[in-house]
Each structure stands twice: as C-alpha cells, then as structure tokens.
Amino acid sequence: MSRSTGKVSTLELIAFAAPAAPLLALSLPVIIFLPPHFAEHLGLPLWAVSAIFLGARVFDLLIDPAIGGLQDRTMHPLGRRKIWLIASAPVLMALLWLVFLGLPPGIDPWLAGFAVFAMYLAYASMMIAHLGWAGELQPTYHGRTQVLGAVQLASAVGQALMLIIAGVVVQGFHGSNADAVSTMGWIIFALIPITTLLAVTFVKDPQTPPQPHLGFRETVKTLAGNKLALRVLAPDLLLGIAQGVSGGLFLFYFQFVLGFENEAQTLLAIYFMAGLLGVPIWWWLARARGKHVALQIALVFASLTTGGILILPAHEFWFAAPAMLAAGLTNGGGVLLTRALMADVVDEDELRTGARRSGLFFGVLLTTSKLGVAAGPITYAILGAVGFVPALGSENSEQALLTLSVLFIAVPIVLYALAALSLRKYPLDEKAQAELHAAIAARHAALADVKEEPSAIAAPSPTTT
C-alpha cells in the first residue's frame, strides 16, 4: 500500500488546487443566489424553494458516504481520484448549464427539483474525489494543512470571482439577479474543464489498493465507533448550519433591513474576498498553535464579528464595508481546518483497521457540511410563515424584519460558540499524528518485507551414492 511521502512542488500544488476554484465557486451561488433566483425569476413559491434545496441537502446525507466508499474501491491506471474527476466533470457541466441557464420561468417545481438533485450528485462526485486526493497527497500533519490551505485559497479565489461578477452585473451594468446567475453559470461552466485538466495532467495520484466495501450498516457502525471522527463532524455541522443561515439570508438582511438594495452584492464580494486574505492567517495559526486551537479562535472571532453587524447603521456603505472585511477573514478558515483535522482522523482509522478510507470520511464530512448549509432553505420557510416578501421594493412588517434579524445574527452567534466549545481537549495534535504516521509507515515496511522475502523452503540438494 504505497503512499505519497515526497514533497509537492509549488507548481504541482497550484495545479492540484485549481479545480477547487470552480467547485467552491459553484457552492456559493447554490447557497446565496439560486434560492432567491428560483423564487424571484422562476416564480416558485418559498415553500417549494425550501423543499428543493433542503431536499437536495438531505439527499446528500445518503449519497456522499456511498460515493466516497465507491471511489475508495476504484482501481484505475490513472488513479482512483483522477478517473472520478475526469468522469464527473462533463456531467456536472451539463447539469450546471441546465440549472443556471436552462430552467424557464414558471417551471414545474418537481422538474426544477430533479435538475438540482442531479447537479448535487455530480458535484458531490467531483468534490469527494478532489478532497480524498488532497488528504493523500502529503501524509504529514502540516503537509495536509499546506495542501488543504492551497485548496482553500483556490476556493476563495473562485468565490470572490463569483461575487465580483455579481456586483459588476447588478451594480455596474444595472442587470437583474437573473443576469448575475446566468453570468456566474457561464464562468463556472468554462472553468471546470480547464482546471480539471491542470490537476490530472500535472499531479500524481498516489496508487492505493482498493478498499473493502462497507454497506450502510457497516458505514454507520464505523463512524459511530470513531470518536475522533465525531469530534470533527460535530463542529463541522454547527459551522455548516451557521454559514447556511447567514449565507442564505445575507442578501435579504442587507437589502431589506439595512437598505443596501444595489450594494448588497458588493458587500458580499468584500466578505468573501476577505476570506482569501484570512486563509494565510489560519494556516499560520494552525502551524503555531495546532489545527483545533486555530479553529476555536476562528469560531470565537466569527461570533464577535457577526454580533458587530447589529450596530451597523442603515444605508451607510462605508461603515458596512470594513465590517464585512473583518467578518470575512474567518470565511473559509473553518472549512480549511475541519478538513485538515479529518485527514488526520483517516490516519487513526487506517492504523486501527488497515484500510485507507479517505473517500468515505471526506464524503461524510461533506454530508455534515451540506446538511448544515441546508438550514438556509429552512429559514425561507420560517420567513414565509411570518409573511416576509422577498421582492425588492416590497414593504415588510416589523415582525418579518425582526425574524430575519434574529435568524441572520443571533442563530449563527450561538452556533459558532457551541462549535468552539465542542473542540475542548481535542486529543489528535501534531505529536499524536506523527506517532500515527510512524506506526503506519512501520506497518507498510513490514508488509513490504514479507512480500519481498524469498521462500523459506530451500530446494533439496542433490545426493550421491
């Protein structure tokens, strides 16, 4: 069972991280822009929008671990991660075009939901392949942080690009939200094949034998019995819920509560561009203090900056812009650090079981993240119940705006705090991971010696009479 032990060059790191730009760029409009687009442009009722995007997230609960397990069992000359990236890319491109550009106003909610579900399936296949590969590219504690840090930087670039495009289309060219969605769709559509080609051409996929198949029961049992995995999944779920709520309501809050009808996209772009600046900060803190401590600091900082939104004055862009710059520094830090922590958990699982199941564990990590983000569409149903009207220019009641404010600010603050508390006394630090890595390397060396050892049974020597 060979594993990558050599250094990865800067050029290889850039090429490897490249697919994260369109993949994470796609996740942003799916959370922030598509639900309002489905309600405003396609004319779907809020309950249907909530059902479609919540249902798609729940669908992920079943498919992500299954996809991860299937990829772990794949054997191909190109590498088990590469072949899934190559196969998934054109499928995702076709479905992306359909969801962002091909759905007409007045479409039946069932057809719209089917298109979204299919797009999520293709997206999950590419994401799990890329993350599983990231966890195996460099097996050391800080090596994984470096690889996943590059992935997060590429993600932040992709997300910032989407928001810049949205701001330019809406604010610069006075386009509609539908124009912004279609433009983002075309950009992501073009970037997927280019970045995938870079990764599969210039980066090696470490050859690992296919792992044993785990059924649904065995998968649940494996995860339930892995306390370290649960320690990572808990804050990831809480963080996902917080980001799903705040991301899904960002435009509504800044447009309807603070009165930034045309500047909301620009503020959102500032928020995500700040995430690009924040990645090196959290990477440095992870090296200096450990990944779980860096994650706790990021979560506490996120609580404080989210609370600061309460004191922002309405219609004052130059007060809101620096506040979003500060708040955005933590965007992506949580994702980077939970993924880096999970890569170490895979080591612990391998030492106990002898199987390297990166796809399974990252598939489950994506499941909890997506399940958390599903809280965004749930908030739409809550707002619909209190009579909130999402169309720009509409008058909303004080009760509706108060509900929006509580959901957007108070709920994430509580969740960030709980996530930080859940990481107290987390045991798998740099020293513990180095011991795991050494034990795994010793096992691999012992297995290699057994395979190379000549037969202990010597051939009989000729006798003379």
mmCIF file of N, CA and C in Angstrom, residues 410-463:
data_model
loop_
_atom_site.group_PDB
_atom_site.id
_atom_site.type_symbol
_atom_site.label_atom_id
_atom_site.label_comp_id
_atom_site.label_asym_id
_atom_site.label_seq_id
_atom_site.Cartn_x
_atom_site.Cartn_y
_atom_site.Cartn_z
ATOM 1 N N ALA A 410 -28.438 36.240 15.531
ATOM 2 C CA ALA A 410 -28.404 35.524 16.808
ATOM 3 C C ALA A 410 -28.110 34.037 16.636
ATOM 4 N N VAL A 411 -28.754 33.408 15.657
ATOM 5 C CA VAL A 411 -28.565 31.966 15.471
ATOM 6 C C VAL A 411 -27.109 31.618 15.150
ATOM 7 N N PRO A 412 -26.439 32.271 14.188
ATOM 8 C CA PRO A 412 -25.030 31.941 13.939
ATOM 9 C C PRO A 412 -24.118 32.177 15.144
ATOM 10 N N ILE A 413 -24.353 33.242 15.923
ATOM 11 C CA ILE A 413 -23.501 33.504 17.090
ATOM 12 C C ILE A 413 -23.529 32.319 18.051
ATOM 13 N N VAL A 414 -24.708 31.827 18.350
ATOM 14 C CA VAL A 414 -24.843 30.686 19.269
ATOM 15 C C VAL A 414 -24.150 29.452 18.700
ATOM 16 N N LEU A 415 -24.320 29.209 17.406
ATOM 17 C CA LEU A 415 -23.740 28.015 16.789
ATOM 18 C C LEU A 415 -22.219 28.078 16.747
ATOM 19 N N TYR A 416 -21.657 29.250 16.437
ATOM 20 C CA TYR A 416 -20.200 29.394 16.457
ATOM 21 C C TYR A 416 -19.646 29.096 17.855
ATOM 22 N N ALA A 417 -20.315 29.612 18.883
ATOM 23 C CA ALA A 417 -19.853 29.399 20.253
ATOM 24 C C ALA A 417 -19.906 27.913 20.626
ATOM 25 N N LEU A 418 -20.984 27.234 20.265
ATOM 26 C CA LEU A 418 -21.103 25.797 20.551
ATOM 27 C C LEU A 418 -20.035 24.993 19.823
ATOM 28 N N ALA A 419 -19.746 25.369 18.577
ATOM 29 C CA ALA A 419 -18.713 24.662 17.809
ATOM 30 C C ALA A 419 -17.348 24.816 18.465
ATOM 31 N N ALA A 420 -17.047 26.020 18.951
ATOM 32 C CA ALA A 420 -15.761 26.247 19.624
ATOM 33 C C ALA A 420 -15.661 25.403 20.900
ATOM 34 N N LEU A 421 -16.759 25.338 21.666
ATOM 35 C CA LEU A 421 -16.753 24.547 22.894
ATOM 36 C C LEU A 421 -16.597 23.053 22.622
ATOM 37 N N SER A 422 -17.126 22.589 21.509
ATOM 38 C CA SER A 422 -17.058 21.153 21.198
ATOM 39 C C SER A 422 -15.626 20.669 20.955
ATOM 40 N N LEU A 423 -14.700 21.593 20.717
ATOM 41 C CA LEU A 423 -13.308 21.217 20.429
ATOM 42 C C LEU A 423 -12.416 21.246 21.661
ATOM 43 N N ARG A 424 -12.969 21.497 22.828
ATOM 44 C CA ARG A 424 -12.153 21.488 24.050
ATOM 45 C C ARG A 424 -11.533 20.112 24.257
ATOM 46 N N LYS A 425 -10.238 20.103 24.592
ATOM 47 C CA LYS A 425 -9.485 18.875 24.882
ATOM 48 C C LYS A 425 -9.454 17.913 23.697
ATOM 49 N N TYR A 426 -9.421 18.459 22.484
ATOM 50 C CA TYR A 426 -9.299 17.601 21.307
ATOM 51 C C TYR A 426 -7.916 16.937 21.326
ATOM 52 N N PRO A 427 -7.824 15.594 21.218
ATOM 53 C CA PRO A 427 -6.559 14.904 21.506
ATOM 54 C C PRO A 427 -5.574 14.748 20.346
ATOM 55 N N LEU A 428 -6.037 14.832 19.085
ATOM 56 C CA LEU A 428 -5.162 14.468 17.961
ATOM 57 C C LEU A 428 -4.389 15.704 17.484
ATOM 58 N N ASP A 429 -3.277 16.006 18.183
ATOM 59 C CA ASP A 429 -2.448 17.143 17.810
ATOM 60 C C ASP A 429 -1.283 16.687 16.934
ATOM 61 N N GLU A 430 -0.318 17.586 16.725
ATOM 62 C CA GLU A 430 0.801 17.269 15.827
ATOM 63 C C GLU A 430 1.610 16.071 16.328
ATOM 64 N N LYS A 431 1.877 16.020 17.626
ATOM 65 C CA LYS A 431 2.660 14.916 18.177
ATOM 66 C C LYS A 431 1.934 13.582 17.998
ATOM 67 N N ALA A 432 0.634 13.556 18.290
ATOM 68 C CA ALA A 432 -0.135 12.316 18.163
ATOM 69 C C ALA A 432 -0.214 11.868 16.713
ATOM 70 N N GLN A 433 -0.370 12.821 15.782
ATOM 71 C CA GLN A 433 -0.433 12.445 14.374
ATOM 72 C C GLN A 433 0.906 11.911 13.879
ATOM 73 N N ALA A 434 2.023 12.475 14.368
ATOM 74 C CA ALA A 434 3.345 11.979 13.973
ATOM 75 C C ALA A 434 3.532 10.544 14.438
ATOM 76 N N GLU A 435 3.030 10.218 15.620
ATOM 77 C CA GLU A 435 3.115 8.840 16.111
ATOM 78 C C GLU A 435 2.278 7.901 15.247
ATOM 79 N N LEU A 436 1.081 8.352 14.857
ATOM 80 C CA LEU A 436 0.249 7.547 13.955
ATOM 81 C C LEU A 436 0.958 7.301 12.630
ATOM 82 N N HIS A 437 1.530 8.367 12.058
ATOM 83 C CA HIS A 437 2.212 8.260 10.770
ATOM 84 C C HIS A 437 3.377 7.292 10.858
ATOM 85 N N ALA A 438 4.141 7.346 11.954
ATOM 86 C CA ALA A 438 5.280 6.449 12.120
ATOM 87 C C ALA A 438 4.816 4.994 12.236
ATOM 88 N N ALA A 439 3.722 4.761 12.963
ATOM 89 C CA ALA A 439 3.212 3.403 13.118
ATOM 90 C C ALA A 439 2.698 2.850 11.791
ATOM 91 N N ILE A 440 2.024 3.695 11.003
ATOM 92 C CA ILE A 440 1.529 3.261 9.697
ATOM 93 C C ILE A 440 2.695 2.952 8.759
ATOM 94 N N ALA A 441 3.716 3.819 8.766
ATOM 95 C CA ALA A 441 4.889 3.592 7.914
ATOM 96 C C ALA A 441 5.592 2.298 8.300
ATOM 97 N N ALA A 442 5.680 2.001 9.611
ATOM 98 C CA ALA A 442 6.310 0.761 10.063
ATOM 99 C C ALA A 442 5.512 -0.456 9.592
ATOM 100 N N ARG A 443 4.187 -0.334 9.624
ATOM 101 C CA ARG A 443 3.355 -1.450 9.148
ATOM 102 C C ARG A 443 3.568 -1.680 7.657
ATOM 103 N N HIS A 444 3.608 -0.601 6.884
ATOM 104 C CA HIS A 444 3.823 -0.738 5.441
ATOM 105 C C HIS A 444 5.180 -1.369 5.151
ATOM 106 N N ALA A 445 6.216 -0.968 5.917
ATOM 107 C CA ALA A 445 7.551 -1.528 5.710
ATOM 108 C C ALA A 445 7.573 -3.015 6.032
ATOM 109 N N ALA A 446 6.860 -3.394 7.105
ATOM 110 C CA ALA A 446 6.810 -4.810 7.475
ATOM 111 C C ALA A 446 6.102 -5.632 6.408
ATOM 112 N N LEU A 447 5.005 -5.097 5.869
ATOM 113 C CA LEU A 447 4.289 -5.811 4.805
ATOM 114 C C LEU A 447 5.149 -5.944 3.556
ATOM 115 N N ALA A 448 5.925 -4.888 3.244
ATOM 116 C CA ALA A 448 6.796 -4.933 2.073
ATOM 117 C C ALA A 448 7.888 -5.972 2.258
ATOM 118 N N ASP A 449 8.421 -6.087 3.491
ATOM 119 C CA ASP A 449 9.471 -7.076 3.758
ATOM 120 C C ASP A 449 8.943 -8.488 3.595
ATOM 121 N N VAL A 450 7.698 -8.711 4.045
ATOM 122 C CA VAL A 450 7.106 -10.052 3.923
ATOM 123 C C VAL A 450 6.945 -10.435 2.458
ATOM 124 N N LYS A 451 6.517 -9.467 1.633
ATOM 125 C CA LYS A 451 6.298 -9.748 0.210
ATOM 126 C C LYS A 451 7.607 -10.026 -0.514
ATOM 127 N N GLU A 452 8.682 -9.345 -0.090
ATOM 128 C CA GLU A 452 9.946 -9.483 -0.795
ATOM 129 C C GLU A 452 10.803 -10.630 -0.274
ATOM 130 N N GLU A 453 10.422 -11.218 0.868
ATOM 131 C CA GLU A 453 11.240 -12.269 1.476
ATOM 132 C C GLU A 453 11.219 -13.519 0.615
ATOM 133 N N PRO A 454 12.386 -14.111 0.296
ATOM 134 C CA PRO A 454 12.417 -15.324 -0.520
ATOM 135 C C PRO A 454 11.809 -16.501 0.227
ATOM 136 N N SER A 455 11.447 -17.500 -0.513
ATOM 137 C CA SER A 455 10.808 -18.672 0.085
ATOM 138 C C SER A 455 11.714 -19.310 1.126
ATOM 139 N N ALA A 456 11.120 -19.624 2.273
ATOM 140 C CA ALA A 456 11.896 -20.221 3.352
ATOM 141 C C ALA A 456 12.181 -21.699 3.099
ATOM 142 N N ILE A 457 11.523 -22.281 2.095
ATOM 143 C CA ILE A 457 11.714 -23.716 1.812
ATOM 144 C C ILE A 457 12.776 -23.868 0.751
ATOM 145 N N ALA A 458 13.947 -24.371 1.108
ATOM 146 C CA ALA A 458 15.041 -24.500 0.132
ATOM 147 C C ALA A 458 14.840 -25.728 -0.721
ATOM 148 N N ALA A 459 15.327 -25.640 -1.932
ATOM 149 C CA ALA A 459 15.245 -26.796 -2.833
ATOM 150 C C ALA A 459 16.188 -27.888 -2.342
ATOM 151 N N PRO A 460 15.795 -29.181 -2.425
ATOM 152 C CA PRO A 460 16.643 -30.272 -1.910
ATOM 153 C C PRO A 460 17.940 -30.355 -2.725
ATOM 154 N N SER A 461 19.043 -30.530 -2.004
ATOM 155 C CA SER A 461 20.336 -30.630 -2.704
ATOM 156 C C SER A 461 20.506 -32.017 -3.283
ATOM 157 N N PRO A 462 21.203 -32.137 -4.381
ATOM 158 C CA PRO A 462 21.386 -33.461 -4.996
ATOM 159 C C PRO A 462 22.242 -34.349 -4.093
ATOM 160 N N THR A 463 21.977 -35.630 -4.079
ATOM 161 C CA THR A 463 22.738 -36.587 -3.252
ATOM 162 C C THR A 463 23.545 -37.517 -4.128
#
